[in-house]
Amino acid sequence: MVVYGNDLKNSHFNNVAKLIAEVFPTKCSDAYYIEPYTEGVKQKVSKGKLPYRYRNLKTSMKERGVMTSKSSSNQVSSNDITIKNLLSEQQLLESQVWLKSYTEPWTEVLERWTKTAPNRIAQFTKRKDLSIINILTEWPLFKHPVGYSLISIDFTVLFPEKGLNLLNSWPSCRDKLIDIIRERSNKDKHSIAHQILNTLPSVISEDGKDIIAMYLLPILLPPAIIREKDKGSWKPTIAEAQETFVLYVKDSVSKQIFLEQRKKKYEKLMRPIQPCVIIVGETLQTAKDFYVRFENVEYKLSSVLGAVDTCFKVIHVMNLVYPPEAYNTWMFIQRYFYKIYLQKEKVPTCVTSLISEL
């Protein structure tokens, strides 16, 4: 139980673990509490059933609003989203016609796009019948090679002050994520994570570490059974979660083959293809080409972080849904990095557990 105003300390967990072992001699106290320790230059937090349960409970209570947190003032609820500075219908029409007709000067494009952003976001959030094709028809500049800059403008209207959250927060937790992935993969020597982490060169770049962590992230957030009306239920594999979140291929030919196969697969399933990130490179950790793909639109970004950031923003700006295979991964990114909490969304246990572990 959480006692308001008094956080439980490691000493509390230690005492309770010892009491459990005394009352139940067959129980090992280490299963309930392992004290923090230092590994190299890294400080490891306490482990065991007691601290894990306590952290999960605190996270759950904070998310439900039962318990406040230091960052509660930065949380966003869908009820708090208010679109301001809307243009009149005539002003909107004039700018929209211009934006459909011209792609330069780019400074004027950005100016008009920024002015029309509140109307565009209001339209996307209110009209549930809009498809990506409808959106691209009405606002074709999304298809521009640097359309991701327009996506960022719209995202800022939707979630003010959240646009840089991933890029700012990522460095402090990337290595922790890799450590957790490594620890779990050691239990399964045949896992893709174990194979990748144990075949890496001794020295890799910071960008390479970013790629590895993002690519393997779905392993920490495995997909659950998906139940679809009139289509039964199915359980995606980790590989399916990865390829709908961050896909890795060695070259452009492999990339094109995958895209064609995916299109046929989803047409057969009668399901929409959601935006995803694609990494292209001879090896995963040295890849230099990063793309965000949705419909027939493709943005090329300079880093995997930029690609994931853009993909997340595309999904929210266009009011799309996360691909079910990678739902848990995107939900973790939404809540942990962007600090965005929306009404009526399902938050899996694996998401709250990983957040508490970090």
Short mmCIF file of C-alpha atoms in Angstrom, two decimals:
data_model
loop_
_atom_site.label_atom_id
_atom_site.label_comp_id
_atom_site.label_asym_id
_atom_site.label_seq_id
_atom_site.Cartn_x
_atom_site.Cartn_y
_atom_site.Cartn_z
CA MET A 1 0.00 0.00 0.00
CA VAL A 2 1.27 3.50 -0.79
CA VAL A 3 1.35 5.76 2.26
CA TYR A 4 0.75 9.33 1.12
CA GLY A 5 3.57 11.70 1.94
CA ASN A 6 5.92 8.84 2.85
CA ASP A 7 7.71 6.99 0.05
CA LEU A 8 8.86 3.49 0.91
CA LYS A 9 12.62 3.11 1.06
CA ASN A 10 14.92 0.18 0.32
CA SER A 11 15.26 -0.40 4.06
CA HIS A 12 11.51 -1.06 4.23
CA PHE A 13 11.71 -3.62 1.41
CA ASN A 14 14.68 -5.30 3.09
CA ASN A 15 12.87 -5.63 6.43
CA VAL A 16 9.70 -7.01 4.83
CA ALA A 17 11.69 -9.51 2.74
CA LYS A 18 13.41 -10.80 5.88
CA LEU A 19 10.07 -11.14 7.69
CA ILE A 20 8.63 -13.13 4.77
CA ALA A 21 11.62 -15.50 4.89
CA GLU A 22 11.18 -15.94 8.65
CA VAL A 23 7.44 -16.64 8.45
CA PHE A 24 7.78 -18.81 5.34
CA PRO A 25 11.12 -20.66 5.58
CA THR A 26 10.72 -22.10 2.07
CA LYS A 27 10.70 -18.60 0.62
CA CYS A 28 13.98 -16.93 -0.33
CA SER A 29 14.31 -13.27 0.70
CA ASP A 30 16.26 -12.52 -2.51
CA ALA A 31 13.12 -13.19 -4.52
CA TYR A 32 11.48 -10.27 -2.75
CA TYR A 33 14.35 -7.82 -2.46
CA ILE A 34 17.86 -7.36 -3.88
CA GLU A 35 19.64 -4.22 -2.76
CA PRO A 36 20.98 -1.64 -5.25
CA TYR A 37 24.49 -2.21 -6.55
CA THR A 38 27.08 -0.59 -8.79
CA GLU A 39 28.13 -2.18 -12.06
CA GLY A 40 31.10 -0.30 -13.47
CA VAL A 41 30.08 3.35 -13.50
CA LYS A 42 26.38 2.55 -13.52
CA GLN A 43 24.17 2.43 -10.45
CA LYS A 44 21.57 -0.34 -10.54
CA VAL A 45 18.29 0.15 -8.69
CA SER A 46 16.90 -2.34 -6.19
CA LYS A 47 15.14 -5.40 -7.61
CA GLY A 48 12.71 -8.06 -6.48
CA LYS A 49 8.97 -8.55 -6.12
CA LEU A 50 8.52 -5.86 -3.45
CA PRO A 51 10.21 -2.87 -5.18
CA TYR A 52 8.79 -3.91 -8.57
CA ARG A 53 5.26 -4.12 -7.18
CA TYR A 54 5.65 -0.81 -5.35
CA ARG A 55 6.93 1.03 -8.43
CA ASN A 56 4.18 -0.43 -10.62
CA LEU A 57 1.55 0.62 -8.09
CA LYS A 58 2.92 4.17 -7.87
CA THR A 59 3.00 4.49 -11.65
CA SER A 60 -0.55 3.16 -11.96
CA MET A 61 -1.86 5.53 -9.30
CA LYS A 62 -0.15 8.53 -10.88
CA GLU A 63 -1.64 7.68 -14.27
CA ARG A 64 -5.12 7.42 -12.75
CA GLY A 65 -4.72 10.74 -10.97
CA VAL A 66 -5.01 9.11 -7.54
CA MET A 67 -1.48 10.12 -6.67
CA THR A 68 0.25 13.26 -7.87
CA SER A 69 3.78 13.38 -9.19
CA LYS A 70 6.39 16.05 -9.69
CA SER A 71 5.68 16.01 -13.41
CA SER A 72 1.89 16.05 -13.09
CA SER A 73 1.75 19.66 -14.29
CA ASN A 74 3.29 18.50 -17.57
CA GLN A 75 0.74 15.77 -18.23
CA VAL A 76 -1.68 16.22 -21.08
CA SER A 77 -5.22 14.90 -21.24
CA SER A 78 -7.35 14.86 -24.36
CA ASN A 79 -9.85 17.03 -22.47
CA ASP A 80 -7.16 19.72 -22.13
CA ILE A 81 -6.57 20.08 -25.88
CA THR A 82 -8.01 23.41 -26.95
CA ILE A 83 -7.47 24.66 -30.48
CA LYS A 84 -6.96 28.42 -30.58
CA ASN A 85 -6.42 31.04 -33.29
CA LEU A 86 -8.78 29.48 -35.83
CA LEU A 87 -9.05 31.25 -39.17
CA SER A 88 -12.39 32.18 -40.68
CA GLU A 89 -13.69 29.87 -43.42
CA GLN A 90 -12.75 32.43 -46.07
CA GLN A 91 -9.24 32.91 -44.71
CA LEU A 92 -8.74 29.15 -44.47
CA LEU A 93 -9.97 28.58 -48.02
CA GLU A 94 -7.67 31.25 -49.45
CA SER A 95 -4.60 29.82 -47.73
CA GLN A 96 -5.52 26.24 -48.55
CA VAL A 97 -5.90 27.06 -52.24
CA TRP A 98 -2.50 28.78 -52.19
CA LEU A 99 -0.87 25.85 -50.39
CA LYS A 100 -2.28 23.45 -52.97
CA SER A 101 -0.82 25.53 -55.79
CA TYR A 102 2.63 26.59 -54.60
CA THR A 103 5.65 25.00 -52.94
CA GLU A 104 7.79 28.15 -52.81
CA PRO A 105 8.93 30.49 -51.49
CA TRP A 106 9.31 28.10 -48.57
CA THR A 107 9.21 30.91 -46.02
CA GLU A 108 5.70 31.78 -47.20
CA VAL A 109 4.75 28.09 -47.20
CA LEU A 110 5.76 27.84 -43.54
CA GLU A 111 3.95 31.07 -42.67
CA ARG A 112 0.68 30.01 -44.29
CA TRP A 113 1.01 26.47 -42.96
CA THR A 114 1.47 27.74 -39.41
CA LYS A 115 -1.58 30.00 -39.69
CA THR A 116 -3.77 27.17 -40.99
CA ALA A 117 -2.47 24.58 -38.48
CA PRO A 118 -5.20 25.15 -35.83
CA ASN A 119 -7.98 24.66 -38.42
CA ARG A 120 -6.27 21.60 -39.83
CA ILE A 121 -5.84 19.97 -36.43
CA ALA A 122 -9.44 20.77 -35.50
CA GLN A 123 -10.60 19.10 -38.70
CA PHE A 124 -8.45 16.00 -38.22
CA THR A 125 -9.53 15.47 -34.60
CA LYS A 126 -13.25 15.99 -35.21
CA ARG A 127 -13.73 14.04 -38.43
CA LYS A 128 -13.29 10.34 -37.76
CA ASP A 129 -14.03 9.46 -41.39
CA LEU A 130 -10.86 11.09 -42.74
CA SER A 131 -8.37 8.64 -44.20
CA ILE A 132 -4.71 9.33 -44.94
CA ILE A 133 -5.65 9.56 -48.63
CA ASN A 134 -8.27 12.23 -47.85
CA ILE A 135 -5.76 14.19 -45.81
CA LEU A 136 -3.07 14.03 -48.49
CA THR A 137 -5.59 15.15 -51.11
CA GLU A 138 -6.68 18.17 -49.08
CA TRP A 139 -3.16 19.01 -47.91
CA PRO A 140 -0.76 17.71 -50.59
CA LEU A 141 2.26 19.49 -49.09
CA PHE A 142 2.44 16.66 -46.57
CA LYS A 143 3.94 14.73 -49.50
CA HIS A 144 6.80 17.22 -49.88
CA PRO A 145 10.27 15.70 -49.18
CA VAL A 146 10.55 17.91 -46.08
CA GLY A 147 6.90 17.49 -45.16
CA TYR A 148 8.09 16.29 -41.76
CA SER A 149 8.75 19.94 -40.86
CA LEU A 150 5.06 20.64 -41.51
CA ILE A 151 4.12 17.67 -39.34
CA SER A 152 6.15 19.21 -36.50
CA ILE A 153 4.30 22.51 -36.85
CA ASP A 154 0.94 20.77 -36.53
CA PHE A 155 2.11 18.61 -33.62
CA THR A 156 3.08 21.76 -31.71
CA VAL A 157 -0.49 23.02 -32.07
CA LEU A 158 -1.86 19.68 -30.89
CA PHE A 159 0.58 19.21 -27.99
CA PRO A 160 2.35 22.48 -27.13
CA GLU A 161 5.81 22.12 -25.56
CA LYS A 162 5.91 18.36 -26.21
CA GLY A 163 7.69 18.41 -29.57
CA LEU A 164 11.25 17.95 -28.27
CA ASN A 165 10.46 15.54 -25.44
CA LEU A 166 11.83 12.40 -27.09
CA LEU A 167 15.05 14.01 -28.29
CA ASN A 168 15.67 15.62 -24.89
CA SER A 169 14.80 12.59 -22.74
CA TRP A 170 16.30 9.78 -24.80
CA PRO A 171 20.02 10.17 -23.88
CA SER A 172 19.38 9.68 -20.17
CA CYS A 173 17.63 6.32 -20.56
CA ARG A 174 19.06 4.71 -23.71
CA ASP A 175 21.83 2.81 -21.94
CA LYS A 176 19.39 1.69 -19.23
CA LEU A 177 17.14 0.24 -21.93
CA ILE A 178 20.05 -1.61 -23.51
CA ASP A 179 21.05 -3.00 -20.09
CA ILE A 180 17.52 -4.27 -19.45
CA ILE A 181 17.35 -5.82 -22.93
CA ARG A 182 20.72 -7.49 -22.40
CA GLU A 183 19.71 -8.84 -18.99
CA ARG A 184 16.49 -10.35 -20.31
CA SER A 185 18.08 -11.72 -23.48
CA ASN A 186 20.65 -13.64 -21.43
CA LYS A 187 17.79 -15.89 -20.34
CA ASP A 188 17.19 -16.89 -23.96
CA LYS A 189 20.40 -17.52 -25.90
CA HIS A 190 18.42 -18.02 -29.10
CA SER A 191 16.60 -14.68 -29.00
CA ILE A 192 17.23 -12.05 -31.67
CA ALA A 193 18.31 -9.61 -28.95
CA HIS A 194 20.95 -12.00 -27.61
CA GLN A 195 22.27 -12.66 -31.11
CA ILE A 196 22.50 -8.97 -31.97
CA LEU A 197 23.99 -7.78 -28.67
CA ASN A 198 26.57 -10.56 -28.56
CA THR A 199 27.80 -10.02 -32.12
CA LEU A 200 28.27 -6.26 -31.86
CA PRO A 201 31.81 -4.88 -32.20
CA SER A 202 33.45 -3.76 -28.95
CA VAL A 203 33.10 -0.10 -29.92
CA ILE A 204 30.06 1.38 -31.64
CA SER A 205 29.02 4.99 -32.17
CA GLU A 206 26.41 6.84 -30.14
CA ASP A 207 24.15 6.77 -33.20
CA GLY A 208 24.69 3.02 -33.40
CA LYS A 209 23.57 2.62 -29.79
CA ASP A 210 20.44 4.65 -30.55
CA ILE A 211 19.62 2.33 -33.45
CA ILE A 212 20.17 -0.84 -31.43
CA ALA A 213 18.01 0.37 -28.54
CA MET A 214 15.14 1.49 -30.77
CA TYR A 215 15.21 -1.64 -32.92
CA LEU A 216 15.15 -3.97 -29.91
CA LEU A 217 12.66 -1.94 -27.84
CA PRO A 218 9.63 -4.09 -28.86
CA ILE A 219 11.31 -7.05 -27.17
CA LEU A 220 10.67 -5.37 -23.81
CA LEU A 221 7.06 -4.66 -24.79
CA PRO A 222 5.79 -7.86 -26.45
CA PRO A 223 2.41 -7.64 -28.18
CA ALA A 224 -0.62 -9.16 -26.54
CA ILE A 225 -3.42 -11.16 -28.14
CA ILE A 226 -5.36 -8.93 -30.54
CA ARG A 227 -9.09 -9.41 -30.86
CA GLU A 228 -10.78 -7.89 -33.90
CA LYS A 229 -14.50 -7.83 -34.52
CA ASP A 230 -15.54 -10.35 -37.18
CA LYS A 231 -11.89 -11.37 -37.65
CA GLY A 232 -11.23 -13.46 -34.57
CA SER A 233 -8.09 -13.17 -32.46
CA TRP A 234 -4.39 -13.52 -33.14
CA LYS A 235 -1.10 -12.94 -31.35
CA PRO A 236 1.60 -11.04 -33.25
CA THR A 237 5.19 -12.18 -32.93
CA ILE A 238 8.06 -9.99 -31.73
CA ALA A 239 9.29 -9.90 -35.34
CA GLU A 240 5.92 -8.52 -36.47
CA ALA A 241 6.05 -5.91 -33.72
CA GLN A 242 9.52 -4.87 -34.87
CA GLU A 243 8.67 -4.55 -38.55
CA THR A 244 5.60 -2.41 -37.84
CA PHE A 245 7.63 -0.17 -35.51
CA VAL A 246 11.21 -0.02 -36.82
CA LEU A 247 12.02 -2.24 -39.79
CA TYR A 248 15.64 -3.00 -40.71
CA VAL A 249 16.78 -3.99 -44.21
CA LYS A 250 20.25 -4.11 -45.76
CA ASP A 251 19.56 -2.24 -49.00
CA SER A 252 16.97 -0.38 -51.07
CA VAL A 253 16.08 -3.49 -53.08
CA SER A 254 15.18 -5.40 -49.90
CA LYS A 255 13.23 -2.38 -48.74
CA GLN A 256 11.13 -2.29 -51.90
CA ILE A 257 10.48 -6.03 -51.78
CA PHE A 258 9.28 -5.75 -48.19
CA LEU A 259 6.97 -2.82 -48.97
CA GLU A 260 5.37 -4.72 -51.85
CA GLN A 261 4.91 -7.85 -49.74
CA ARG A 262 3.43 -5.84 -46.89
CA LYS A 263 0.98 -4.10 -49.22
CA LYS A 264 -0.30 -7.45 -50.52
CA LYS A 265 -0.53 -8.86 -47.01
CA TYR A 266 -2.59 -5.96 -45.65
CA GLU A 267 -4.83 -5.81 -48.70
CA LYS A 268 -5.64 -9.47 -48.10
CA LEU A 269 -6.32 -8.78 -44.43
CA MET A 270 -8.31 -5.65 -45.35
CA ARG A 271 -6.35 -3.61 -42.85
CA PRO A 272 -4.79 -0.16 -43.26
CA ILE A 273 -1.01 0.17 -43.27
CA GLN A 274 0.07 2.46 -40.45
CA PRO A 275 3.18 4.67 -40.53
CA CYS A 276 6.46 2.98 -39.63
CA VAL A 277 10.20 3.64 -39.51
CA ILE A 278 12.58 1.92 -41.93
CA ILE A 279 16.34 1.60 -41.36
CA VAL A 280 18.60 0.80 -44.33
CA GLY A 281 22.26 -0.16 -43.95
CA GLU A 282 24.82 -2.90 -44.45
CA THR A 283 24.81 -3.51 -40.70
CA LEU A 284 22.22 -2.40 -38.17
CA GLN A 285 24.57 -0.37 -35.97
CA THR A 286 26.23 1.48 -38.89
CA ALA A 287 23.07 2.29 -40.86
CA LYS A 288 22.90 5.84 -42.22
CA ASP A 289 19.54 5.94 -44.01
CA PHE A 290 16.33 6.38 -42.01
CA TYR A 291 12.83 6.73 -43.42
CA VAL A 292 9.28 7.27 -42.27
CA ARG A 293 6.77 5.60 -44.57
CA PHE A 294 2.98 6.02 -44.78
CA GLU A 295 0.75 5.50 -47.81
CA ASN A 296 3.07 6.40 -50.71
CA VAL A 297 4.75 9.17 -48.75
CA GLU A 298 8.33 8.76 -47.61
CA TYR A 299 10.40 11.12 -45.49
CA LYS A 300 14.15 10.68 -45.20
CA LEU A 301 15.59 11.64 -41.80
CA SER A 302 19.16 11.99 -40.57
CA SER A 303 18.84 9.74 -37.50
CA VAL A 304 16.74 6.94 -36.04
CA LEU A 305 15.58 9.30 -33.27
CA GLY A 306 14.42 11.84 -35.85
CA ALA A 307 12.58 9.08 -37.72
CA VAL A 308 10.81 7.70 -34.63
CA ASP A 309 9.95 11.24 -33.53
CA THR A 310 8.48 12.05 -36.95
CA CYS A 311 6.57 8.77 -37.17
CA PHE A 312 4.99 9.37 -33.75
CA LYS A 313 3.97 12.87 -34.79
CA VAL A 314 2.46 11.68 -38.09
CA ILE A 315 0.26 9.22 -36.20
CA HIS A 316 -1.02 11.89 -33.81
CA VAL A 317 -1.33 14.80 -36.23
CA MET A 318 -3.37 12.70 -38.68
CA ASN A 319 -5.38 11.17 -35.83
CA LEU A 320 -4.39 7.62 -36.75
CA VAL A 321 -4.06 4.60 -34.46
CA TYR A 322 -0.94 2.70 -33.49
CA PRO A 323 -0.43 -0.53 -35.44
CA PRO A 324 -1.76 -3.27 -33.13
CA GLU A 325 1.46 -5.29 -33.41
CA ALA A 326 3.51 -2.37 -32.04
CA TYR A 327 0.82 -0.80 -29.84
CA ASN A 328 2.71 -1.49 -26.60
CA THR A 329 5.93 0.02 -27.94
CA TRP A 330 4.27 3.22 -29.14
CA MET A 331 2.29 3.52 -25.91
CA PHE A 332 5.53 3.34 -23.94
CA ILE A 333 7.08 6.06 -26.10
CA GLN A 334 3.97 8.21 -25.76
CA ARG A 335 3.81 8.00 -21.98
CA TYR A 336 7.44 7.76 -20.94
CA PHE A 337 9.05 10.23 -23.34
CA TYR A 338 6.32 12.59 -24.51
CA LYS A 339 4.38 12.56 -21.23
CA ILE A 340 1.11 12.47 -23.16
CA TYR A 341 -1.82 10.86 -21.32
CA LEU A 342 -5.07 10.59 -23.27
CA GLN A 343 -8.55 9.65 -22.14
CA LYS A 344 -9.90 6.14 -22.69
CA GLU A 345 -6.63 4.57 -23.79
CA LYS A 346 -5.55 1.09 -22.81
CA VAL A 347 -2.23 1.00 -20.97
CA PRO A 348 -0.75 -2.53 -20.87
CA THR A 349 1.00 -3.78 -17.74
CA CYS A 350 4.27 -4.25 -19.63
CA VAL A 351 4.30 -0.51 -20.33
CA THR A 352 3.81 0.55 -16.70
CA SER A 353 6.32 -2.08 -15.56
CA LEU A 354 9.05 -0.86 -17.90
CA ILE A 355 8.38 2.76 -16.95
CA SER A 356 8.75 1.89 -13.27
CA GLU A 357 11.93 -0.07 -13.97
CA LEU A 358 13.51 2.98 -15.57
#
